Short mmCIF file of C-alpha atoms and ligand atoms in Angstrom, two decimals:
data_model
loop_
_atom_site.label_atom_id
_atom_site.label_comp_id
_atom_site.label_asym_id
_atom_site.label_seq_id
_atom_site.Cartn_x
_atom_site.Cartn_y
_atom_site.Cartn_z
CA MET A 642 7.15 -20.41 32.62
CA PRO A 643 9.23 -22.50 35.09
CA LEU A 644 12.24 -24.13 33.52
CA VAL A 645 10.92 -27.64 34.09
CA THR A 646 7.69 -26.89 32.23
CA LEU A 647 9.67 -25.32 29.44
CA LEU A 648 11.81 -28.45 29.07
CA VAL A 649 8.77 -30.67 28.94
CA VAL A 650 7.13 -28.49 26.35
CA CYS A 651 10.28 -28.53 24.26
CA LEU A 652 10.52 -32.30 24.39
CA LEU A 653 6.98 -32.61 23.16
CA ILE A 654 7.64 -30.58 20.05
CA PRO A 655 8.25 -32.88 17.11
CA VAL A 656 11.50 -32.32 15.26
CA HIS A 657 9.91 -30.87 12.16
CA ALA A 658 7.31 -28.74 13.88
CA ALA A 659 6.64 -25.27 12.59
CA ALA A 660 9.05 -22.73 13.92
CA GLN A 661 8.60 -21.67 17.47
CA SER A 662 7.05 -18.44 18.57
CA PHE A 663 9.43 -16.44 20.73
CA ALA A 664 7.36 -13.33 21.12
CA PRO A 665 6.32 -12.50 24.67
CA SER A 666 2.60 -12.82 25.29
CA GLY A 667 0.70 -9.73 24.23
CA TRP A 668 3.74 -8.61 22.22
CA ASP A 669 1.62 -7.03 19.48
CA ALA A 670 -1.25 -5.74 21.65
CA GLY A 671 -0.15 -2.13 21.01
CA LEU A 672 -0.43 -2.68 17.26
CA LYS A 673 -3.26 -5.13 16.86
CA LEU A 674 -5.66 -4.30 14.07
CA LYS A 675 -9.33 -5.00 14.38
CA GLU A 676 -10.20 -7.86 12.00
CA SER A 677 -13.40 -8.07 10.03
CA ALA A 678 -15.73 -10.90 11.02
CA ASP A 679 -16.16 -13.69 8.48
CA LEU A 680 -19.91 -14.38 8.25
CA ASN A 681 -19.62 -17.38 5.96
CA PRO A 682 -19.01 -20.87 7.39
CA ASP A 683 -17.51 -22.10 4.11
CA PRO A 684 -13.74 -22.29 4.74
CA LYS A 685 -13.02 -21.12 1.18
CA ILE A 686 -15.23 -18.03 1.42
CA VAL A 687 -14.63 -14.93 3.46
CA GLU A 688 -17.80 -12.86 3.59
CA ILE A 689 -17.88 -9.59 5.44
CA ASN A 690 -19.79 -6.38 5.92
CA LEU A 691 -17.98 -3.10 5.46
CA THR A 692 -19.47 0.33 6.08
CA ALA A 693 -18.02 3.72 5.26
CA LYS A 694 -19.06 6.25 7.87
CA LEU A 695 -17.93 9.20 9.94
CA ALA A 696 -16.50 8.44 13.35
CA ASP A 697 -14.47 10.07 16.09
CA VAL A 698 -11.14 8.32 16.47
CA GLU A 699 -8.49 8.97 19.11
CA VAL A 700 -5.15 8.79 17.30
CA ALA A 701 -2.98 10.06 20.17
CA PRO A 702 -3.78 10.59 23.85
CA GLY A 703 -6.52 13.23 23.95
CA LYS A 704 -6.34 13.80 20.19
CA VAL A 705 -9.61 12.90 18.56
CA VAL A 706 -10.24 13.37 14.87
CA HIS A 707 -13.66 13.39 13.19
CA ALA A 708 -12.51 10.98 10.51
CA TRP A 709 -14.00 9.21 7.51
CA THR A 710 -13.71 5.54 8.35
CA TYR A 711 -14.48 1.99 7.41
CA ASP A 712 -16.49 0.47 10.26
CA GLY A 713 -15.65 3.34 12.61
CA GLY A 714 -11.94 2.55 12.90
CA LEU A 715 -8.70 3.98 11.60
CA PRO A 716 -7.46 2.14 9.65
CA GLY A 717 -10.42 0.04 8.51
CA PRO A 718 -10.56 -3.58 9.61
CA LEU A 719 -7.89 -6.02 8.52
CA ILE A 720 -9.45 -8.44 6.04
CA LYS A 721 -7.76 -11.84 6.33
CA THR A 722 -8.07 -14.49 3.66
CA ARG A 723 -6.10 -17.38 2.27
CA VAL A 724 -4.83 -17.48 -1.27
CA GLY A 725 -7.52 -18.74 -3.65
CA ASP A 726 -10.39 -17.82 -1.33
CA ARG A 727 -13.48 -16.02 -2.54
CA LEU A 728 -13.93 -12.67 -0.84
CA ILE A 729 -17.43 -11.20 -0.62
CA VAL A 730 -17.74 -7.70 0.77
CA HIS A 731 -21.17 -6.21 1.43
CA PHE A 732 -20.25 -2.57 1.28
CA LYS A 733 -22.52 0.20 2.51
CA ASN A 734 -21.93 3.90 2.09
CA GLU A 735 -23.12 5.92 5.07
CA LEU A 736 -21.07 8.97 4.13
CA ALA A 737 -22.67 12.11 2.74
CA GLU A 738 -20.60 11.72 -0.45
CA PRO A 739 -20.40 9.05 -3.14
CA THR A 740 -17.54 6.59 -2.81
CA THR A 741 -16.27 3.20 -4.04
CA VAL A 742 -13.85 0.56 -2.83
CA HIS A 743 -10.75 -0.19 -4.90
CA TRP A 744 -8.78 -3.35 -4.08
CA HIS A 745 -5.23 -2.13 -4.58
CA GLY A 746 -2.99 -4.80 -6.11
CA ILE A 747 -5.53 -7.62 -6.21
CA ARG A 748 -6.02 -9.06 -9.71
CA VAL A 749 -9.79 -8.65 -9.68
CA PRO A 750 -12.18 -8.72 -12.64
CA ILE A 751 -12.73 -5.21 -13.99
CA GLU A 752 -16.27 -5.03 -12.54
CA MET A 753 -14.74 -5.24 -9.05
CA ASP A 754 -12.01 -2.62 -9.51
CA GLY A 755 -13.94 0.17 -7.81
CA VAL A 756 -13.33 2.99 -10.28
CA PRO A 757 -16.45 5.15 -10.55
CA GLY A 758 -17.80 5.60 -14.04
CA VAL A 759 -15.16 3.26 -15.45
CA SER A 760 -15.75 -0.07 -13.74
CA GLN A 761 -18.88 0.67 -11.68
CA PRO A 762 -21.20 3.54 -10.83
CA PRO A 763 -20.24 5.43 -7.68
CA VAL A 764 -21.93 4.12 -4.53
CA GLU A 765 -24.15 6.99 -3.46
CA GLN A 766 -25.02 7.96 0.09
CA GLY A 767 -27.13 5.25 1.72
CA GLN A 768 -26.47 2.77 -1.09
CA SER A 769 -24.73 -0.57 -1.09
CA PHE A 770 -22.54 -2.55 -3.46
CA THR A 771 -21.32 -6.11 -3.17
CA TYR A 772 -17.74 -6.80 -4.16
CA ASP A 773 -17.19 -10.45 -4.93
CA PHE A 774 -13.98 -11.93 -6.30
CA ILE A 775 -11.26 -14.54 -5.84
CA VAL A 776 -7.95 -13.49 -4.27
CA PRO A 777 -5.51 -15.21 -6.64
CA ASP A 778 -2.15 -14.19 -5.15
CA ALA A 779 -0.72 -14.33 -1.64
CA GLY A 780 0.55 -11.03 -0.30
CA LEU A 781 -0.49 -7.90 1.49
CA TYR A 782 -2.96 -5.69 -0.37
CA TRP A 783 -5.14 -2.80 0.65
CA TYR A 784 -8.44 -1.14 -0.03
CA HIS A 785 -9.41 2.50 -0.42
CA PRO A 786 -11.93 4.65 -2.32
CA HIS A 787 -11.39 5.80 -5.88
CA VAL A 788 -13.68 8.82 -5.69
CA MET A 789 -11.78 12.02 -4.93
CA SER A 790 -9.18 9.67 -3.60
CA ALA A 791 -6.77 12.28 -2.23
CA ALA A 792 -9.54 13.64 -0.05
CA GLN A 793 -11.15 10.36 0.96
CA VAL A 794 -7.93 8.43 1.65
CA GLY A 795 -6.49 11.44 3.46
CA PHE A 796 -9.59 11.60 5.66
CA GLY A 797 -9.09 8.01 6.84
CA LEU A 798 -10.58 5.56 4.34
CA TYR A 799 -8.11 2.69 3.97
CA GLY A 800 -7.49 -0.78 5.32
CA ALA A 801 -5.33 -3.84 4.67
CA VAL A 802 -6.15 -7.16 3.03
CA LEU A 803 -3.82 -9.96 4.03
CA VAL A 804 -3.88 -12.91 1.66
CA GLU A 805 -1.96 -15.66 3.39
CA ASP A 806 -0.38 -18.74 1.91
CA PRO A 807 -0.08 -21.30 4.71
CA ALA A 808 2.47 -23.15 2.57
CA ASP A 809 4.74 -20.17 1.87
CA GLY A 810 7.55 -21.85 3.81
CA ILE A 811 8.36 -18.76 5.88
CA ASP A 812 8.65 -20.24 9.36
CA VAL A 813 8.23 -17.07 11.36
CA PRO A 814 5.00 -17.35 13.34
CA ASP A 815 5.34 -13.98 15.07
CA GLN A 816 3.71 -11.85 12.41
CA VAL A 817 2.13 -8.42 12.48
CA THR A 818 0.44 -6.26 9.84
CA ILE A 819 1.49 -2.60 9.91
CA VAL A 820 -0.53 0.12 8.19
CA LEU A 821 1.44 3.37 7.94
CA SER A 822 -0.44 6.60 7.23
CA ASP A 823 -0.93 10.17 8.32
CA ILE A 824 -3.80 12.55 8.94
CA GLY A 825 -4.18 16.30 9.40
CA PHE A 826 -6.72 17.93 11.74
CA ASP A 827 -7.04 20.93 14.03
CA ASP A 828 -7.59 21.39 17.80
CA LYS A 829 -11.27 20.68 17.40
CA GLY A 830 -10.62 17.44 15.52
CA VAL A 831 -11.75 18.95 12.23
CA LEU A 832 -9.99 17.46 9.22
CA GLU A 833 -7.60 19.62 7.28
CA PRO A 834 -9.37 20.53 4.00
CA ALA A 835 -8.33 18.30 1.10
CA GLU A 836 -7.46 21.35 -0.99
CA SER A 837 -5.29 23.08 1.64
CA GLY A 838 -2.39 24.97 0.13
CA GLY A 839 -4.15 25.15 -3.23
CA SER A 840 -2.19 24.25 -6.32
CA ALA A 841 1.13 24.29 -4.44
CA GLY A 842 -0.30 21.81 -1.94
CA MET A 843 -1.29 19.56 -4.82
CA VAL A 844 2.20 19.73 -6.34
CA PHE A 845 3.95 19.01 -3.00
CA GLY A 846 1.57 16.21 -2.08
CA ARG A 847 -0.15 17.03 1.19
CA GLU A 848 1.03 15.27 4.32
CA GLY A 849 -0.92 15.13 7.58
CA ASP A 850 0.80 16.22 10.80
CA TYR A 851 -0.14 13.09 12.69
CA VAL A 852 1.91 10.13 11.56
CA LEU A 853 0.04 6.94 12.32
CA VAL A 854 0.96 3.29 12.80
CA ASN A 855 -2.19 1.19 12.71
CA GLY A 856 -4.10 4.37 13.51
CA ARG A 857 -2.03 5.09 16.62
CA THR A 858 0.85 7.35 17.54
CA ARG A 859 4.10 5.64 18.58
CA PRO A 860 2.66 2.30 19.68
CA VAL A 861 4.77 -0.19 21.61
CA LEU A 862 5.75 -3.59 20.26
CA ARG A 863 7.34 -6.09 22.64
CA ALA A 864 10.12 -8.42 21.60
CA ARG A 865 12.59 -10.99 22.79
CA ALA A 866 16.00 -9.82 21.61
CA GLY A 867 17.14 -11.50 18.42
CA ALA A 868 13.89 -13.38 17.83
CA PRO A 869 12.57 -12.99 14.29
CA GLN A 870 9.34 -11.09 13.64
CA ARG A 871 7.60 -10.86 10.30
CA TRP A 872 6.27 -7.41 9.51
CA ARG A 873 3.83 -6.94 6.63
CA ILE A 874 3.87 -3.21 5.93
CA VAL A 875 1.66 -1.07 3.71
CA ASN A 876 2.04 2.65 3.13
CA ALA A 877 -1.54 3.92 3.01
CA ALA A 878 -0.65 7.61 3.26
CA LYS A 879 -1.92 9.68 0.37
CA SER A 880 1.45 11.39 -0.16
CA ARG A 881 3.98 10.69 2.57
CA PHE A 882 6.87 8.31 1.93
CA PHE A 883 8.19 6.16 4.76
CA TYR A 884 11.97 5.75 4.86
CA LEU A 885 12.33 3.25 7.65
CA ASP A 886 15.28 2.94 9.98
CA LEU A 887 15.63 0.64 12.98
CA ASP A 888 18.66 2.33 14.49
CA GLY A 889 20.78 0.82 11.72
CA GLN A 890 19.63 -2.75 12.40
CA GLU A 891 18.90 -4.97 9.47
CA PHE A 892 15.68 -5.53 7.54
CA THR A 893 15.43 -8.71 5.52
CA THR A 894 12.97 -8.07 2.72
CA ILE A 895 11.31 -11.29 1.60
CA GLY A 896 8.48 -9.89 -0.47
CA VAL A 897 6.89 -6.83 -1.97
CA ASP A 898 3.57 -5.84 -3.56
CA GLY A 899 2.73 -9.16 -5.22
CA GLY A 900 4.00 -11.56 -2.57
CA LEU A 901 7.35 -13.24 -1.99
CA GLN A 902 10.23 -12.14 -4.18
CA GLU A 903 12.86 -14.35 -5.80
CA HIS A 904 15.08 -14.41 -2.70
CA PRO A 905 15.59 -12.38 0.48
CA VAL A 906 17.67 -9.19 0.54
CA THR A 907 18.99 -7.36 3.56
CA SER A 908 19.32 -3.62 4.03
CA ASP A 909 19.60 -1.20 6.92
CA ILE A 910 17.07 1.27 5.53
CA LEU A 911 13.82 0.65 3.74
CA LEU A 912 11.87 3.00 1.49
CA VAL A 913 8.13 2.38 1.26
CA THR A 914 6.45 4.89 -1.02
CA SER A 915 2.72 5.58 -1.13
CA GLY A 916 0.77 2.48 -2.09
CA GLU A 917 3.72 0.04 -1.82
CA ARG A 918 3.97 -2.96 0.47
CA VAL A 919 6.94 -4.80 1.95
CA ASP A 920 7.18 -8.14 3.74
CA VAL A 921 10.21 -8.04 6.03
CA ILE A 922 11.81 -10.11 8.74
CA VAL A 923 13.37 -8.16 11.57
CA THR A 924 15.31 -9.57 14.50
CA PRO A 925 15.41 -6.59 16.84
CA LYS A 926 18.43 -6.56 19.12
CA GLY A 927 18.64 -4.76 22.43
CA LYS A 928 18.19 -4.95 26.18
CA ALA A 929 15.30 -4.72 28.58
CA GLY A 930 14.85 -1.12 29.69
CA THR A 931 16.37 0.35 26.52
CA PRO A 932 13.70 0.51 23.82
CA LEU A 933 14.61 0.47 20.18
CA THR A 934 12.79 2.88 17.88
CA LEU A 935 11.54 2.35 14.35
CA ARG A 936 11.83 5.75 12.71
CA ALA A 937 10.82 7.42 9.49
CA MET A 938 13.88 9.27 8.25
CA LEU A 939 13.79 12.25 5.91
CA TYR A 940 13.55 11.35 2.26
CA ASN A 941 13.68 13.89 -0.51
CA ARG A 942 10.80 13.19 -2.86
CA GLY A 943 10.74 16.80 -4.05
CA TYR A 944 10.56 20.30 -2.65
CA GLY A 945 8.57 20.46 0.57
CA SER A 946 9.29 16.91 1.68
CA VAL A 947 12.42 17.60 3.75
CA GLU A 948 12.37 21.34 4.41
CA TYR A 949 11.20 22.05 7.98
CA ARG A 950 10.44 18.37 8.44
CA SER A 951 11.69 16.14 11.20
CA VAL A 952 12.43 12.49 11.69
CA GLU A 953 9.33 10.73 13.06
CA ASP A 954 9.32 8.05 15.73
CA LEU A 955 6.97 5.28 14.61
CA ILE A 956 7.19 2.26 16.91
CA SER A 957 8.92 1.74 20.23
CA ILE A 958 10.23 -1.79 20.62
CA GLU A 959 10.57 -2.91 24.23
CA PHE A 960 12.63 -5.97 25.12
CA THR A 961 11.95 -8.65 27.66
CA ASP A 962 14.78 -9.75 29.93
CA GLU A 963 14.93 -13.24 28.43
CA ALA A 964 18.21 -14.43 26.93
CA PRO A 965 18.67 -13.23 23.34
CA ILE A 966 18.03 -15.65 20.49
CA GLU A 967 20.55 -16.29 17.75
CA ALA A 968 18.24 -16.58 14.76
CA LYS A 969 19.47 -18.42 11.69
CA PRO A 970 19.33 -16.30 8.57
CA LEU A 971 16.29 -17.07 6.52
CA THR A 972 16.87 -18.58 3.11
CA PHE A 973 14.37 -19.42 0.41
CA THR A 974 13.90 -18.98 -3.27
CA ARG A 975 10.71 -18.35 -5.16
CA PRO A 976 11.39 -19.59 -8.65
CA MET A 977 10.28 -16.92 -11.08
CA THR A 978 10.83 -16.71 -14.80
CA PRO A 979 12.69 -13.58 -15.77
CA PRO A 980 10.61 -11.62 -18.23
CA THR A 981 11.98 -10.89 -21.64
CA VAL A 982 11.57 -7.61 -23.46
CA ALA A 983 11.86 -9.26 -26.86
CA GLY A 984 8.55 -8.74 -28.61
CA ALA A 985 7.18 -6.34 -26.01
CA THR A 986 5.32 -3.32 -27.37
CA PRO A 987 7.01 -0.15 -26.15
CA VAL A 988 4.72 2.51 -24.68
CA GLU A 989 6.15 5.76 -23.44
CA PHE A 990 4.74 7.86 -20.64
CA ASP A 991 6.32 11.29 -20.21
CA LEU A 992 5.41 12.86 -16.91
CA THR A 993 5.63 16.63 -16.88
CA LEU A 994 4.63 19.62 -14.80
CA PRO A 995 4.39 22.72 -16.99
CA PRO A 996 4.68 26.15 -15.37
CA MET A 997 1.53 27.35 -13.62
CA GLN A 998 -1.18 28.94 -15.70
CA ASN A 999 -3.91 31.10 -14.12
CA ASN A 1000 -2.50 30.15 -10.73
CA GLN A 1001 -3.16 26.48 -11.45
CA SER A 1002 -0.70 23.63 -11.85
CA GLU A 1003 -1.41 20.36 -13.53
CA PHE A 1004 0.60 17.22 -14.00
CA ARG A 1005 0.54 15.77 -17.48
CA VAL A 1006 1.09 12.39 -19.06
CA ASN A 1007 2.28 12.73 -22.66
CA GLY A 1008 1.21 16.35 -22.70
CA VAL A 1009 -2.25 16.05 -21.17
CA PRO A 1010 -3.80 15.79 -17.71
CA TYR A 1011 -6.18 12.85 -17.27
CA TRP A 1012 -9.26 14.93 -17.90
CA LYS A 1013 -8.07 15.41 -21.49
CA ALA A 1014 -6.47 11.99 -21.97
CA LYS A 1015 -7.48 9.13 -24.24
CA ALA A 1016 -7.13 5.54 -23.13
CA TYR A 1017 -3.98 3.67 -24.19
CA PRO A 1018 -4.81 0.49 -26.11
CA ALA A 1019 -3.54 -2.99 -25.16
CA LYS A 1020 -4.32 -6.40 -26.61
CA LEU A 1021 -5.39 -9.42 -24.60
CA GLY A 1022 -2.27 -11.33 -23.62
CA GLU A 1023 0.04 -8.61 -24.89
CA THR A 1024 3.33 -7.77 -23.18
CA GLN A 1025 4.18 -4.08 -23.09
CA LEU A 1026 7.37 -2.31 -22.14
CA TRP A 1027 6.39 0.82 -20.27
CA ILE A 1028 8.97 3.56 -20.36
CA VAL A 1029 8.00 5.99 -17.63
CA LYS A 1030 10.01 9.15 -17.96
CA ASN A 1031 9.70 11.50 -15.02
CA ASP A 1032 10.60 14.96 -16.21
CA THR A 1033 9.42 16.69 -13.05
CA ASP A 1034 11.19 17.64 -9.83
CA TRP A 1035 9.01 15.35 -7.75
CA ASP A 1036 9.09 11.57 -7.30
CA HIS A 1037 6.06 9.65 -8.53
CA PRO A 1038 5.08 6.21 -7.19
CA PHE A 1039 3.59 4.86 -10.41
CA HIS A 1040 0.70 2.43 -9.91
CA LEU A 1041 -1.18 0.17 -12.31
CA HIS A 1042 -4.52 -1.39 -11.43
CA GLY A 1043 -5.25 -5.08 -11.88
CA PHE A 1044 -1.82 -6.30 -13.04
CA PHE A 1045 1.66 -6.78 -11.72
CA PHE A 1046 4.74 -5.63 -13.58
CA GLN A 1047 8.43 -6.26 -13.29
CA VAL A 1048 11.03 -3.57 -13.14
CA LEU A 1049 13.90 -3.56 -15.66
CA ASP A 1050 17.27 -1.89 -15.40
CA ASP A 1051 18.76 0.54 -17.95
CA ASN A 1052 19.79 -2.31 -20.20
CA ASP A 1053 16.30 -3.80 -20.13
CA VAL A 1054 17.43 -6.65 -17.93
CA PRO A 1055 15.04 -7.49 -15.09
CA VAL A 1056 16.16 -6.18 -11.71
CA ARG A 1057 17.12 -9.01 -9.33
CA PRO A 1058 15.70 -10.36 -7.16
CA LEU A 1059 12.71 -10.70 -9.44
CA ALA A 1060 9.57 -9.37 -7.80
CA LEU A 1061 6.00 -8.56 -8.69
CA LYS A 1062 5.13 -4.90 -8.31
CA ASP A 1063 1.99 -2.85 -8.83
CA THR A 1064 3.47 0.40 -7.56
CA VAL A 1065 7.03 1.59 -8.13
CA ASN A 1066 8.68 4.87 -7.30
CA VAL A 1067 9.99 6.75 -10.31
CA PRO A 1068 12.39 9.28 -8.74
CA MET A 1069 12.52 12.84 -10.04
CA LYS A 1070 14.28 13.29 -13.38
CA THR A 1071 14.70 9.55 -13.97
CA THR A 1072 13.19 6.93 -16.25
CA SER A 1073 11.81 3.57 -15.14
CA ARG A 1074 11.23 0.66 -17.46
CA LEU A 1075 8.48 -1.76 -16.57
CA LEU A 1076 7.35 -4.94 -18.23
CA VAL A 1077 3.68 -5.80 -17.95
CA THR A 1078 1.83 -8.74 -19.45
CA PHE A 1079 -1.90 -8.27 -19.79
CA ASP A 1080 -4.18 -11.30 -19.56
CA ASP A 1081 -7.75 -11.81 -20.72
CA ARG A 1082 -9.44 -9.48 -18.24
CA ALA A 1083 -10.68 -7.03 -20.83
CA GLY A 1084 -11.62 -3.61 -19.57
CA GLU A 1085 -10.46 -0.13 -18.83
CA TRP A 1086 -7.71 -0.21 -16.19
CA MET A 1087 -6.23 2.82 -14.48
CA PHE A 1088 -2.68 3.85 -13.89
CA HIS A 1089 -1.71 6.84 -11.80
CA CYS A 1090 0.72 8.34 -9.40
CA HIS A 1091 -0.03 7.10 -5.88
CA ILE A 1092 0.70 10.47 -4.41
CA LEU A 1093 -3.03 10.93 -4.62
CA ASP A 1094 -2.79 14.71 -4.80
CA HIS A 1095 -0.73 14.22 -7.97
CA ALA A 1096 -3.28 11.77 -9.35
CA ASP A 1097 -6.09 14.26 -8.77
CA GLY A 1098 -3.82 16.96 -10.19
CA GLY A 1099 -3.64 15.20 -13.57
CA LEU A 1100 -1.19 12.32 -13.22
CA MET A 1101 -3.54 9.51 -14.15
CA GLY A 1102 -4.69 7.61 -17.21
CA THR A 1103 -6.24 4.38 -18.40
CA VAL A 1104 -5.36 1.35 -20.47
CA LEU A 1105 -8.08 -0.08 -22.64
CA LEU A 1106 -7.47 -3.81 -22.68
CA GLY A 1107 -9.09 -5.95 -25.34
CA PRO A 1108 -12.08 -5.38 -27.56
CA VAL A 1109 -14.02 -3.03 -25.30
CA LYS A 1110 -15.25 0.48 -25.78
CA ALA A 1111 -13.84 3.24 -23.65
CA SER A 1112 -16.31 4.35 -21.03
CA GLU A 1113 -18.48 7.31 -21.98
CA HIS A 1114 -17.51 8.65 -18.66
CA VAL A 1115 -15.26 11.67 -18.67
CA HIS A 1116 -13.05 12.14 -15.64
CA LYS A 1117 -13.93 15.48 -14.24
CA LYS A 1118 -11.31 17.94 -13.30
CA PRO A 1119 -11.47 18.36 -9.54
CA THR A 1120 -13.01 21.67 -8.58
CA SER A 1121 -11.56 23.54 -5.67
CA LYS A 1122 -14.06 25.14 -3.38
CU1 C2O B 1011 -4.33 2.41 -4.62
CU2 C2O B 1011 -5.91 3.55 -8.23
O1 C2O B 1011 -5.07 2.92 -6.44
CU1 CU B 1012 3.33 11.91 -8.24
CU1 CU B 1013 -13.69 9.09 -13.14
#
């Protein structure tokens, strides 16, 4: 833009206008997610079609995988709504296997939670199911199947749901949604079998060789040096953790799973474990011609996660030659009431991995894998203090369906800044203390490790909230072929 035009444009901007976009045009073209089309003219309703089907997807130049997809893409389409909207999803299963859609993190009614046999029957091949619910909280969420989830998520079934709050006060218009994942396939594009490596593979948590950013390998993002960008990140990998590094430059975390946190925090490295989300502001610094790389560093989540592994390049950030911006640090507070443990019902979950028997390993919660477990009771409106004791040598990102919790420190004081979580990493040989308040959405709600191989390997259970009967359904032990 010629300088004169620029000046005129600047003069026309009212003093209190929304913050300016500094991103060069097409800055996010390398990362853009396909968005689902809203078929409903009502501004408060987002109504979409979503189809699970097989498709060939090119994830790197010349590398095509025969993936399981939503709408033929990897990841599935980005579903965009505003907080308080009604979301209607006409889901169709064109796969040869039953499936469901679970809305990870969204406080849905139990009928919409997508757990086969618990909250709905599985959606069989050729069948449809309509998901219909209100999105009550702003934030980044995601969707994935809950039928043989390690297999189905690993094969490509996942997508992001962005619930925006136009009044969130975060004046950073240059915003991008980033879905991190991985996938394994051979020279012919055939998916790596979900049971590869047998019981040991289950215990490690299988990672695919192709590390993907919005379904692509090492995409390019363009930036003006120093100009703030808002990245909404979800880790949709079934097992892999992402330990993000931007060549030591700062991340300002403004939110996590359940939306904005109490106040921003800066760090130079950022751990996003399977199932978690982060909302961060980055102000990449650098020069034209010298790209900056977002990398996934090695993180030890247990044996097999660092041995013979390498750092992965995720995104290459290329700078324009415009003058750098000096961005003001972002400040805000989201007033949140610190939870109190007084009166909370303690519930202990001991996570163990006994030695192999008959060449099989299983993870256990309080001595039993999920296929032998009984539901844990909870009363409507009750607050529970969950003491999650990880006695194994692997980390476990612990996830609860349908509700947020807050994380407490060793003295049962809430960790600051306060934040709403639905998935939290419980590192090996440590104990996490979580405070969860149940509301009136009676039903059977799941909790499980979000390393989905661990979940399928036993690390899963349910909470029976309110005066309902446990489902007759018995979770089957996965059978290996
Ligand atoms: Cu992503 Cu049962 O959850
Ligand atoms: Cu685990
Ligand atoms: Cu089941």
